[in-house]
PDB file of C-alpha atoms in Angstrom:
ATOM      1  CA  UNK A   1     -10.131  -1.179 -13.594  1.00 76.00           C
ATOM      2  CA  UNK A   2      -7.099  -3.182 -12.086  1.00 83.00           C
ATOM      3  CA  UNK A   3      -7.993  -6.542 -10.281  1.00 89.00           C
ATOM      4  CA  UNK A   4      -4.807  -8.187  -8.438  1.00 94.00           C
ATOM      5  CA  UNK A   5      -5.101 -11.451  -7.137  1.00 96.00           C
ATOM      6  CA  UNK A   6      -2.340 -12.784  -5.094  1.00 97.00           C
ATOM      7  CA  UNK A   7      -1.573 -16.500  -3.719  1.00 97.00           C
ATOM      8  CA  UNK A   8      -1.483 -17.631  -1.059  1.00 97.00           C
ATOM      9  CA  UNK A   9      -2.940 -15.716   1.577  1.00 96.00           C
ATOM     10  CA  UNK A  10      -0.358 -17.469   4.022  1.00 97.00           C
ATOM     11  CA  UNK A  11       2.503 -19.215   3.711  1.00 98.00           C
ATOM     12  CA  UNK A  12       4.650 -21.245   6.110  1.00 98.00           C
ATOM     13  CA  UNK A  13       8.382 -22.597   5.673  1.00 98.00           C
ATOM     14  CA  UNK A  14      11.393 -23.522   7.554  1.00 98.00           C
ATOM     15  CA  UNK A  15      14.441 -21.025   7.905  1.00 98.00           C
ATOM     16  CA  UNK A  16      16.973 -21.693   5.178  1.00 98.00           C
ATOM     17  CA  UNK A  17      14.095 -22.666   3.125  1.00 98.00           C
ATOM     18  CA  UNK A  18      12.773 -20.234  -0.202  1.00 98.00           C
ATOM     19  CA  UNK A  19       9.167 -19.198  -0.237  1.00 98.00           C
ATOM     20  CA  UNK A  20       7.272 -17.819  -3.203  1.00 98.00           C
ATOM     21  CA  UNK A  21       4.006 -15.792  -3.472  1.00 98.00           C
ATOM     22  CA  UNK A  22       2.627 -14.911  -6.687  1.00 98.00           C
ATOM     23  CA  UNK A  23       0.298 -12.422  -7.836  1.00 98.00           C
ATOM     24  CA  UNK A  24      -1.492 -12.061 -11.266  1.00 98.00           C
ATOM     25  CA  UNK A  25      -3.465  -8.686 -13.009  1.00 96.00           C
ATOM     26  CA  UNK A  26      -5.573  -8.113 -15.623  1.00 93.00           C
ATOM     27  CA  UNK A  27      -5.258  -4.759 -16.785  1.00 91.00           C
ATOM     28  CA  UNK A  28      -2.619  -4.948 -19.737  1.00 91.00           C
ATOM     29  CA  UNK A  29      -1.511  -1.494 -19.319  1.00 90.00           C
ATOM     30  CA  UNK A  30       0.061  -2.260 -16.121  1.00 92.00           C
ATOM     31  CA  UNK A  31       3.639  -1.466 -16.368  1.00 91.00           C
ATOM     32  CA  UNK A  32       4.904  -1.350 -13.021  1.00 93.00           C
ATOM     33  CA  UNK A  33       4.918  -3.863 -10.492  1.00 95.00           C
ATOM     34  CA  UNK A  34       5.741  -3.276  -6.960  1.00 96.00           C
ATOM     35  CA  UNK A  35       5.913  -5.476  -3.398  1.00 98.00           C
ATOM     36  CA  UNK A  36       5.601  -3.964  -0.174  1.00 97.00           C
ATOM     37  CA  UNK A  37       6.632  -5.562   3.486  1.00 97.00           C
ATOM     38  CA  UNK A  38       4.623  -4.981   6.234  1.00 96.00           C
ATOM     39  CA  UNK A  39       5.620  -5.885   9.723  1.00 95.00           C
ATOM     40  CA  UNK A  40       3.160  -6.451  12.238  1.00 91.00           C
ATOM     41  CA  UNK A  41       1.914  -3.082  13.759  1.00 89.00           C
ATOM     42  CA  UNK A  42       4.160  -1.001  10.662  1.00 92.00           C
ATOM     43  CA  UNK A  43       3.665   0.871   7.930  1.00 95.00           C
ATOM     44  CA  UNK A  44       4.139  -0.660   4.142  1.00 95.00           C
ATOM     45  CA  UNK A  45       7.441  -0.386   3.050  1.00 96.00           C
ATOM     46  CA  UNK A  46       8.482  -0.782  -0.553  1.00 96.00           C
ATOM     47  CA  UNK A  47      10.912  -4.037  -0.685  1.00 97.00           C
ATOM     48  CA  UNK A  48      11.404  -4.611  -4.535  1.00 97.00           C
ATOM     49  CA  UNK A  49       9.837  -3.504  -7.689  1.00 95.00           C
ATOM     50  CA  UNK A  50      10.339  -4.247 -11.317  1.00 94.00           C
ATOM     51  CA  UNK A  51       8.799  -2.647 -14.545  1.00 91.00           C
ATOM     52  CA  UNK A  52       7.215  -4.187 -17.407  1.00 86.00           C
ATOM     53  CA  UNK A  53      10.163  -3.628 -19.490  1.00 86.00           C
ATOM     54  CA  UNK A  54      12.258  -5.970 -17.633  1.00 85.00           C
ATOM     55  CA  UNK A  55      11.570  -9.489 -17.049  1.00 92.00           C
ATOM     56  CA  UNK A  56      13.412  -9.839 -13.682  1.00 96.00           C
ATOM     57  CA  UNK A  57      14.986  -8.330 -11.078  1.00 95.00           C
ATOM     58  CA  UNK A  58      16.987  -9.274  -8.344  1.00 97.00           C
ATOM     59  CA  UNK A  59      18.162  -7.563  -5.006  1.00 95.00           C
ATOM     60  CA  UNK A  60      20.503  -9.962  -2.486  1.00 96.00           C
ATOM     61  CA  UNK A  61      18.020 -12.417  -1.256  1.00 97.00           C
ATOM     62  CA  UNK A  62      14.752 -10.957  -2.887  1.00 98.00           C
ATOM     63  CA  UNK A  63      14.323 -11.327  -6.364  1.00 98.00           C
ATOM     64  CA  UNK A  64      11.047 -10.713  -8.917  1.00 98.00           C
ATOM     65  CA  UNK A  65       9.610 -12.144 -11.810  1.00 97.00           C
ATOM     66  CA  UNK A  66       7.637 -10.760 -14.580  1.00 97.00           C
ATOM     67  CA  UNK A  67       5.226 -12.631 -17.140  1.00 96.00           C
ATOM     68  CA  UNK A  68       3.832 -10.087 -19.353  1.00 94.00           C
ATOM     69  CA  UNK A  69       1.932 -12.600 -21.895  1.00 94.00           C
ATOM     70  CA  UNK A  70       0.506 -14.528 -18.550  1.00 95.00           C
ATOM     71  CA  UNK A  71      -0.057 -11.272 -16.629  1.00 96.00           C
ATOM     72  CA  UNK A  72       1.514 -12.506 -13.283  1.00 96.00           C
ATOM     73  CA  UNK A  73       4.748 -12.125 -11.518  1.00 97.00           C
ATOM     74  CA  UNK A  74       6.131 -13.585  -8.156  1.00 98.00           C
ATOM     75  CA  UNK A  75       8.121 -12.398  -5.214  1.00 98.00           C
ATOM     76  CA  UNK A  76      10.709 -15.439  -4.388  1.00 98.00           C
ATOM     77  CA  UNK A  77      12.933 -14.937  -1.123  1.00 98.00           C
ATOM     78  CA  UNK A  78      15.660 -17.643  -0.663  1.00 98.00           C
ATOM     79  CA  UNK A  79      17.512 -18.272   2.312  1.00 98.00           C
ATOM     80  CA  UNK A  80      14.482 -17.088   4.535  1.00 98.00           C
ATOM     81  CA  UNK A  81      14.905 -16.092   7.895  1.00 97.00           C
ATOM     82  CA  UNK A  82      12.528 -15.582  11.084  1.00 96.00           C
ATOM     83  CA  UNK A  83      13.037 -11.722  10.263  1.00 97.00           C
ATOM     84  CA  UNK A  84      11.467 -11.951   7.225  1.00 98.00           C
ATOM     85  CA  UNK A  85       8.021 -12.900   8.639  1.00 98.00           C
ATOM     86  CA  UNK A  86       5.725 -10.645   7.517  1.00 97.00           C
ATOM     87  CA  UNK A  87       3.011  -9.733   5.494  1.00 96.00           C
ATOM     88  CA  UNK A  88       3.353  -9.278   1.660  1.00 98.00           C
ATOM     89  CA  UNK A  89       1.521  -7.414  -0.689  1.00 97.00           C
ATOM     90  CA  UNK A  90       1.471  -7.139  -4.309  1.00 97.00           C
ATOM     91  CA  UNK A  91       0.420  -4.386  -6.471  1.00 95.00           C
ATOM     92  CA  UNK A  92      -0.110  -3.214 -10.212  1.00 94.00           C
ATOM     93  CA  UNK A  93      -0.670   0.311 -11.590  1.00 89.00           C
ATOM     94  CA  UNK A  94       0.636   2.687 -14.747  1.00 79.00           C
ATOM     95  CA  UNK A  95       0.435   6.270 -14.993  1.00 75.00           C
ATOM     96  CA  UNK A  96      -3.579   6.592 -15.881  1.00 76.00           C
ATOM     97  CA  UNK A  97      -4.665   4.699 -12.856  1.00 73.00           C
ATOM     98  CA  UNK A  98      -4.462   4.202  -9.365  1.00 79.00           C
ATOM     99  CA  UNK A  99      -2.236   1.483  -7.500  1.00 87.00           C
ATOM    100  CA  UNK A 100      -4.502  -1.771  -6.613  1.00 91.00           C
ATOM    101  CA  UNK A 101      -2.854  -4.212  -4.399  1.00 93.00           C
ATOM    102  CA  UNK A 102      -3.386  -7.855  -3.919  1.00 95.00           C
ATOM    103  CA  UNK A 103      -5.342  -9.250  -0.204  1.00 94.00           C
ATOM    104  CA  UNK A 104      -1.627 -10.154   0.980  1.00 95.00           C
ATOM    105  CA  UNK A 105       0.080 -13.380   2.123  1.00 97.00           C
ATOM    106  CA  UNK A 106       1.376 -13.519   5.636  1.00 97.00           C
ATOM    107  CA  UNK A 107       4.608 -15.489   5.350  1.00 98.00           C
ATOM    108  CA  UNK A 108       5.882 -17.061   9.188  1.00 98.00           C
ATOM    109  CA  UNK A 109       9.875 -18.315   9.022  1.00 98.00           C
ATOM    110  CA  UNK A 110       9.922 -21.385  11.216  1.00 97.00           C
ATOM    111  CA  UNK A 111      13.617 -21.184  13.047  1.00 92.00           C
TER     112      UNK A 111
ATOM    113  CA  UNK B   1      13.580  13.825   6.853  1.00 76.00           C
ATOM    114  CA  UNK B   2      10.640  12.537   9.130  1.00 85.00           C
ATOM    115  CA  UNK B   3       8.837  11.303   5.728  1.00 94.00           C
ATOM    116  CA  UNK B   4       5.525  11.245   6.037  1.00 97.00           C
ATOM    117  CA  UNK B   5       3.153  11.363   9.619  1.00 97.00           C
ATOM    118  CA  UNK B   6      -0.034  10.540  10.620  1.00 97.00           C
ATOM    119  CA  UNK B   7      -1.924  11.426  13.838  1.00 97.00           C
ATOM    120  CA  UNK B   8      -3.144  10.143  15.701  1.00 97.00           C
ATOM    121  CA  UNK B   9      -2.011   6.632  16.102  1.00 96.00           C
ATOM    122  CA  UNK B  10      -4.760   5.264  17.517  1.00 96.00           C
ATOM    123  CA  UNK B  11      -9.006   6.926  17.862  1.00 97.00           C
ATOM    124  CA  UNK B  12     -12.369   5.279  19.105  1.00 97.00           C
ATOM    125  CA  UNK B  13     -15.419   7.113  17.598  1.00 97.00           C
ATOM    126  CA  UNK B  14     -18.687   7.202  18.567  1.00 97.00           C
ATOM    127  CA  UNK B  15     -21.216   6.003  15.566  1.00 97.00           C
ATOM    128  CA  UNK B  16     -22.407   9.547  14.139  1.00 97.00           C
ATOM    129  CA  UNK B  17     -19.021  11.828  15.188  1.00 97.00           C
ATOM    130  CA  UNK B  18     -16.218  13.529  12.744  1.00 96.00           C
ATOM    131  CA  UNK B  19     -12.595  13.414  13.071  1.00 97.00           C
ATOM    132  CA  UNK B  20     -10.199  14.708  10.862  1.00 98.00           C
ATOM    133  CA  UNK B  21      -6.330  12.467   9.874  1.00 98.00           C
ATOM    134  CA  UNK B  22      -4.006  14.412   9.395  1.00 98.00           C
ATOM    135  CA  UNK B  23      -0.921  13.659   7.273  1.00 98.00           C
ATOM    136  CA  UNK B  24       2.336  15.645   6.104  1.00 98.00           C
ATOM    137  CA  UNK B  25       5.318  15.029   4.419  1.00 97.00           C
ATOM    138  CA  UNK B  26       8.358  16.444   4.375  1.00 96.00           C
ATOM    139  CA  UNK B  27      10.152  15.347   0.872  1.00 95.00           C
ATOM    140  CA  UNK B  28       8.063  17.611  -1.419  1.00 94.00           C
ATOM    141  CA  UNK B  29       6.417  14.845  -3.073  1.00 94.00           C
ATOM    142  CA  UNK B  30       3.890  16.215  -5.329  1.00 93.00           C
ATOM    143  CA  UNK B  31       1.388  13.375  -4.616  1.00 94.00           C
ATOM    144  CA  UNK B  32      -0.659  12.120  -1.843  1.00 96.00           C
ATOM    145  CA  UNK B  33      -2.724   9.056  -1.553  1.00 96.00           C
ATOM    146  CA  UNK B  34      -4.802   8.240   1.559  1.00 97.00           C
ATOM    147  CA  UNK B  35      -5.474   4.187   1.837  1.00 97.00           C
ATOM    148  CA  UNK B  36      -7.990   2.215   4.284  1.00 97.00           C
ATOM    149  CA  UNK B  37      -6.544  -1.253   5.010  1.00 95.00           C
ATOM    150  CA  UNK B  38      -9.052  -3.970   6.290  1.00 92.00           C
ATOM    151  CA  UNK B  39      -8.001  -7.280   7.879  1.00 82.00           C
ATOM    152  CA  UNK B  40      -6.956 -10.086   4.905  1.00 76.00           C
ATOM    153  CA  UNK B  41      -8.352  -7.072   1.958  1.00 81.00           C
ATOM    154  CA  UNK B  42      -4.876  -5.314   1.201  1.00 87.00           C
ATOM    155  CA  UNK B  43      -5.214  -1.628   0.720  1.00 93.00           C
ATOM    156  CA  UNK B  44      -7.492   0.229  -0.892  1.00 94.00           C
ATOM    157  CA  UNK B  45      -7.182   3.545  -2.289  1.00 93.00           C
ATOM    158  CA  UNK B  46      -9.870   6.315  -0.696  1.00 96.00           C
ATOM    159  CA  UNK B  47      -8.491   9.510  -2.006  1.00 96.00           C
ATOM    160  CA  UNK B  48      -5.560  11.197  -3.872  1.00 94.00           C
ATOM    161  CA  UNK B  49      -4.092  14.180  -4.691  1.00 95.00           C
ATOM    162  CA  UNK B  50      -1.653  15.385  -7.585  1.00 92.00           C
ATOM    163  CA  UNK B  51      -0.966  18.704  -6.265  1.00 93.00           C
ATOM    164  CA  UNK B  52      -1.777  21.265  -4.008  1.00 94.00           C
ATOM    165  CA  UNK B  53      -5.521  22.264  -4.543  1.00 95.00           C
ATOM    166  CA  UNK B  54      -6.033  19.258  -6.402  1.00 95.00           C
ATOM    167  CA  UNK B  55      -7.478  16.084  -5.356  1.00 96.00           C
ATOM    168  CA  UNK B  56      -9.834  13.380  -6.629  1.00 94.00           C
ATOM    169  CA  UNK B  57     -11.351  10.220  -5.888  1.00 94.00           C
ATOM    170  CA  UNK B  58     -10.280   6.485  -5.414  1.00 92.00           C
ATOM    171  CA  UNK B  59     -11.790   3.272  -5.143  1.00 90.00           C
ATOM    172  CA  UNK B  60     -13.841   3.567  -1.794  1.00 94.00           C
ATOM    173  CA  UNK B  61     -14.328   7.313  -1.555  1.00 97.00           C
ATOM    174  CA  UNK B  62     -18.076   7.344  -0.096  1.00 96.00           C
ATOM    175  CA  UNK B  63     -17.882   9.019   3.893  1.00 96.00           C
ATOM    176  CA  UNK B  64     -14.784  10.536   3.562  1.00 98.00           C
ATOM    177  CA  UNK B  65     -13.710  14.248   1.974  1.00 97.00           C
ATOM    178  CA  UNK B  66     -10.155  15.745   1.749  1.00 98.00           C
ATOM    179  CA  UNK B  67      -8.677  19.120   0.830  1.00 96.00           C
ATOM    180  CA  UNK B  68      -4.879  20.128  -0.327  1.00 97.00           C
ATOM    181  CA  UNK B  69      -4.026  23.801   0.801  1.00 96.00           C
ATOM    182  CA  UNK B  70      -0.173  22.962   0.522  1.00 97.00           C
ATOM    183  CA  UNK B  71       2.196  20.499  -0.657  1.00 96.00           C
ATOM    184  CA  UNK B  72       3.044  19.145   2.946  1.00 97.00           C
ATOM    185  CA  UNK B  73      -0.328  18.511   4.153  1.00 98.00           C
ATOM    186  CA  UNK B  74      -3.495  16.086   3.112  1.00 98.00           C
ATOM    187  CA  UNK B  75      -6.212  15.476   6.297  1.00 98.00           C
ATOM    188  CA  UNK B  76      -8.368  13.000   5.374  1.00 98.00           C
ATOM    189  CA  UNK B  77     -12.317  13.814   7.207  1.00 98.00           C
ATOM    190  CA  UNK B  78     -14.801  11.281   8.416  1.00 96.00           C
ATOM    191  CA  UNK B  79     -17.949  13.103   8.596  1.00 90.00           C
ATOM    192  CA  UNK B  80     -20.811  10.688  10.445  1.00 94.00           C
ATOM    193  CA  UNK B  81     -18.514   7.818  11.459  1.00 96.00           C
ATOM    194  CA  UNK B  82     -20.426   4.749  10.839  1.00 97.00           C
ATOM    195  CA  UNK B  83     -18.917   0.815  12.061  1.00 96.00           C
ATOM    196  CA  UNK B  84     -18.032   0.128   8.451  1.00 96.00           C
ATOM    197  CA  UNK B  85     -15.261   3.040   8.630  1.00 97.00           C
ATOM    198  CA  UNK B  86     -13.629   1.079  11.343  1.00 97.00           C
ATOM    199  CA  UNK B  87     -10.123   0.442   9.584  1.00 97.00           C
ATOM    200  CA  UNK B  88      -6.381   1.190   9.540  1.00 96.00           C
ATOM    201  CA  UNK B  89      -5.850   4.473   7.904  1.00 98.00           C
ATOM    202  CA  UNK B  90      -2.111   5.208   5.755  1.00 97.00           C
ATOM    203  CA  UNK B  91      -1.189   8.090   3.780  1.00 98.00           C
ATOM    204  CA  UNK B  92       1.450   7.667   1.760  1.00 96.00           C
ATOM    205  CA  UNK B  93       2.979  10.051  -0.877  1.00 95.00           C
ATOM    206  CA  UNK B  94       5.493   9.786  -3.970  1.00 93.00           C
ATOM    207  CA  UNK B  95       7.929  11.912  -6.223  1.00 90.00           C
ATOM    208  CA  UNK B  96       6.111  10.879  -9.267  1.00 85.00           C
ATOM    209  CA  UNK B  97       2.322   9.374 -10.130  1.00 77.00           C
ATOM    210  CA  UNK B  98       1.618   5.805  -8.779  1.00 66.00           C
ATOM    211  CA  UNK B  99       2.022   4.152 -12.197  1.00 70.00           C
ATOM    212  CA  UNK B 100       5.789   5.253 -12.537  1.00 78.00           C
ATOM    213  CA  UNK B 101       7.204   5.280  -8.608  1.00 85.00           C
ATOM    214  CA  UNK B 102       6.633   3.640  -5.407  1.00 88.00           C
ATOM    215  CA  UNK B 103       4.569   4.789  -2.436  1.00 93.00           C
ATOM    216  CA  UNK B 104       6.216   6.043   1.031  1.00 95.00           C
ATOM    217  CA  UNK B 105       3.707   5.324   4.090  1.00 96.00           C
ATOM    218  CA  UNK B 106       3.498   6.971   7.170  1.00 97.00           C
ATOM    219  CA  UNK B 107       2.490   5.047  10.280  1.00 95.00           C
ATOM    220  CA  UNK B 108      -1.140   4.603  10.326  1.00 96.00           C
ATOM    221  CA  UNK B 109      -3.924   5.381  12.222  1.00 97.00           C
ATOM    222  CA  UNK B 110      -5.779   3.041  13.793  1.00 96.00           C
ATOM    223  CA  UNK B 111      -9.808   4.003  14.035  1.00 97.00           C
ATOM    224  CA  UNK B 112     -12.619   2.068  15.945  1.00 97.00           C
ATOM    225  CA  UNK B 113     -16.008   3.151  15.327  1.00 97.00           C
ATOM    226  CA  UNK B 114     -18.720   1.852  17.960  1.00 96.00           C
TER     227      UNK B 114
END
């Protein structure tokens, strides 16, 4: 089945700075790629996603990368700021099989 | 829409008791996932279901059992709570299969087995 590893498990950085976190997969079938925000004490929530069709994807300050060949892609936020602190997870699936998400990174915004 | 909601928030077990989660949705998503999240693992899928009257097992299905009478609804059982089921508990549901749409969460419950 799907194994997603994701790096690093915590990340710190100044506001105004970008921060990066990058996950990689090894099923080949996976063809969609989602990240999920999770506030301390709340639920998941979807943030960005991107499908193996298209090699990035970009929403305002969020944008995500896709390596098909390499099997990884990476969440970059620029701009950061303390509201963004949270933790971030990673995940793979297709259609035949379930969602498996990467351990998460905790990201803290420094004001 | 209230999306989809879990009670109760928050349940202490003692080792050897059953509970049942309960979970509903209101956007008449066909699918229903229910996911155990355990400090620095991610989340990891215990059950799902495609439809009513259809489910079928995840990763980490062992001490747990669900059922699907409608589209709404997807309680999750612990039967003999033992420590190691001591987690954060989300259901989540979507309009299409995991591989092709993302996953809406509800709040969680949070379970303590001692």
């Amino acid at each position: 089945g799907e194994n997603v590893e994701q790096h690093p498990s915590t990340l710190s950085v100044q506001e105004g700075d970008s921060a990066v976190i990058k996950c990689t997969y090894s099923d080949s079938a996976s063809n969609y790629f989602p990240w999920y925000k999770q506030e301390l004490g709340k639920r998941p929530q979807l943030i960005i996603d991107i499908r193996s069709n298209v090699g990035e994807k970009k929403d305002q300050r969020i944008a995500v990368t896709l390596n098909k060949t390499a099997k990884h892609f990476s969440l970059h936020i620029t701009e950061t700021q303390p509201e963004d602190s949270a933790v971030y997870f990673c995940a793979a699936s297709n259609p035949d099989n379930d969602m498996r998400f990467g351990a998460g990174t905790r990201l803290t915004v420094k004001p | 829409n209230a999306g989809v909601t879990q009670t109760p928030k928050f349940r202490i077990l003692k080792i050897g008791q059953s509970m049942t989660l309960q979970c509903t949705q209101d956007m008449n998503h066909n699918y229903m996932y229910w996911y155990r999240q355990d400090p620095g693992m991610g989340l990891k899928l215990i059950y799902y279901s495609v439809g009513a009257g259809i489910t079928d097992k995840g990763e980490v299905p062992n001490g747990y059992n669900v059922s699907r009478s409608t589209t709404e609804d997807f309680p999750l059982r612990l039967e003999l709570a033992a420590p190691s089921q001591t987690s954060v508990y989300f259901c989540a549901s979507s309009y299409s299969r995991q591989g092709e749409s993302p996953l809406h969460f509800g709040n969680g419950t949070r379970l303590t087995v001692t």
